Structures are given as C-alpha cells and as structure tokens.
C-alpha cells in the first residue's frame, strides 16, 4: 500500500461499491474514485466531507482509515 496523508474529501457521487471524491475547497481539479464495501455505500451521502487516509491497493484507491464524517 502507498499511504497518502490524511485529508478532507467531498463525496461527489455514491455508487454501490465506490465513491467519487474531490477536494472540498475546490483547490484541485482532480477527482478520484475509491473502492468501498457495498454496505458502506448505504451509510454516506453526496456532499458529505470525509476526513480520511487513502491508500493504493492493486491499482485502486481505497479508504484505509476514517477519522470523521462531516454532514453538510
């Protein structure tokens, strides 16, 4: 796994097994899709902010730890 620093990410889109995340302040044009368990997709919603750590596993981004969820 390649760990990234902990950051805040806005959920742009929720799918059954993935989330599309972006910088909540709009400082970066990049978006990234992260893999999630299907049960987790029912627990979050668009525009929520995740404070989390991401890692790259087998070529796919995934949340390796979750500190807080900020509901908008």
mmCIF file of C-alpha atoms in Angstrom, residues 14-65:
data_model
loop_
_atom_site.group_PDB
_atom_site.id
_atom_site.type_symbol
_atom_site.label_atom_id
_atom_site.label_comp_id
_atom_site.label_asym_id
_atom_site.label_seq_id
_atom_site.Cartn_x
_atom_site.Cartn_y
_atom_site.Cartn_z
ATOM 1 C CA UNK A 14 -22.089 7.485 -4.266
ATOM 2 C CA UNK A 15 -22.232 4.172 -6.098
ATOM 3 C CA UNK A 16 -22.788 0.736 -4.620
ATOM 4 C CA UNK A 17 -19.090 -0.142 -4.342
ATOM 5 C CA UNK A 18 -17.324 3.186 -4.880
ATOM 6 C CA UNK A 19 -17.267 6.873 -4.035
ATOM 7 C CA UNK A 20 -16.141 9.730 -6.272
ATOM 8 C CA UNK A 21 -14.170 12.136 -4.061
ATOM 9 C CA UNK A 22 -12.790 15.642 -4.573
ATOM 10 C CA UNK A 23 -11.047 18.369 -2.608
ATOM 11 C CA UNK A 24 -13.882 20.065 -0.643
ATOM 12 C CA UNK A 25 -12.409 23.539 -1.182
ATOM 13 C CA UNK A 26 -12.127 23.107 -4.929
ATOM 14 C CA UNK A 27 -8.370 23.706 -4.805
ATOM 15 C CA UNK A 28 -7.692 20.834 -7.172
ATOM 16 C CA UNK A 29 -9.424 19.836 -10.391
ATOM 17 C CA UNK A 30 -8.664 16.178 -9.768
ATOM 18 C CA UNK A 31 -11.294 13.709 -8.635
ATOM 19 C CA UNK A 32 -10.643 10.176 -7.513
ATOM 20 C CA UNK A 33 -12.809 7.100 -7.276
ATOM 21 C CA UNK A 34 -12.285 4.960 -4.174
ATOM 22 C CA UNK A 35 -13.431 1.399 -3.612
ATOM 23 C CA UNK A 36 -15.738 0.775 -0.622
ATOM 24 C CA UNK A 37 -17.648 -2.220 0.757
ATOM 25 C CA UNK A 38 -21.198 -2.282 -0.638
ATOM 26 C CA UNK A 39 -22.705 -1.881 2.855
ATOM 27 C CA UNK A 40 -20.746 1.369 3.358
ATOM 28 C CA UNK A 41 -22.359 2.946 0.292
ATOM 29 C CA UNK A 42 -25.701 2.983 2.124
ATOM 30 C CA UNK A 43 -24.200 4.881 5.088
ATOM 31 C CA UNK A 44 -22.960 8.022 3.309
ATOM 32 C CA UNK A 45 -24.420 10.676 1.035
ATOM 33 C CA UNK A 46 -23.280 13.180 -1.562
ATOM 34 C CA UNK A 47 -21.751 16.472 -0.335
ATOM 35 C CA UNK A 48 -20.607 14.939 2.952
ATOM 36 C CA UNK A 49 -16.968 15.578 3.836
ATOM 37 C CA UNK A 50 -14.769 12.630 4.822
ATOM 38 C CA UNK A 51 -11.616 13.138 6.849
ATOM 39 C CA UNK A 52 -9.687 10.027 5.909
ATOM 40 C CA UNK A 53 -6.457 8.421 4.786
ATOM 41 C CA UNK A 54 -6.307 6.851 1.337
ATOM 42 C CA UNK A 55 -4.080 4.058 0.057
ATOM 43 C CA UNK A 56 -3.432 2.474 -3.315
ATOM 44 C CA UNK A 57 -4.087 -1.284 -3.330
ATOM 45 C CA UNK A 58 -3.765 -3.362 -6.506
ATOM 46 C CA UNK A 59 -4.100 -0.229 -8.634
ATOM 47 C CA UNK A 60 -7.291 1.006 -6.944
ATOM 48 C CA UNK A 61 -7.713 3.718 -4.338
ATOM 49 C CA UNK A 62 -9.365 2.753 -1.082
ATOM 50 C CA UNK A 63 -10.008 4.367 2.301
ATOM 51 C CA UNK A 64 -7.504 2.873 4.752
ATOM 52 C CA UNK A 65 -8.754 4.784 7.783
#
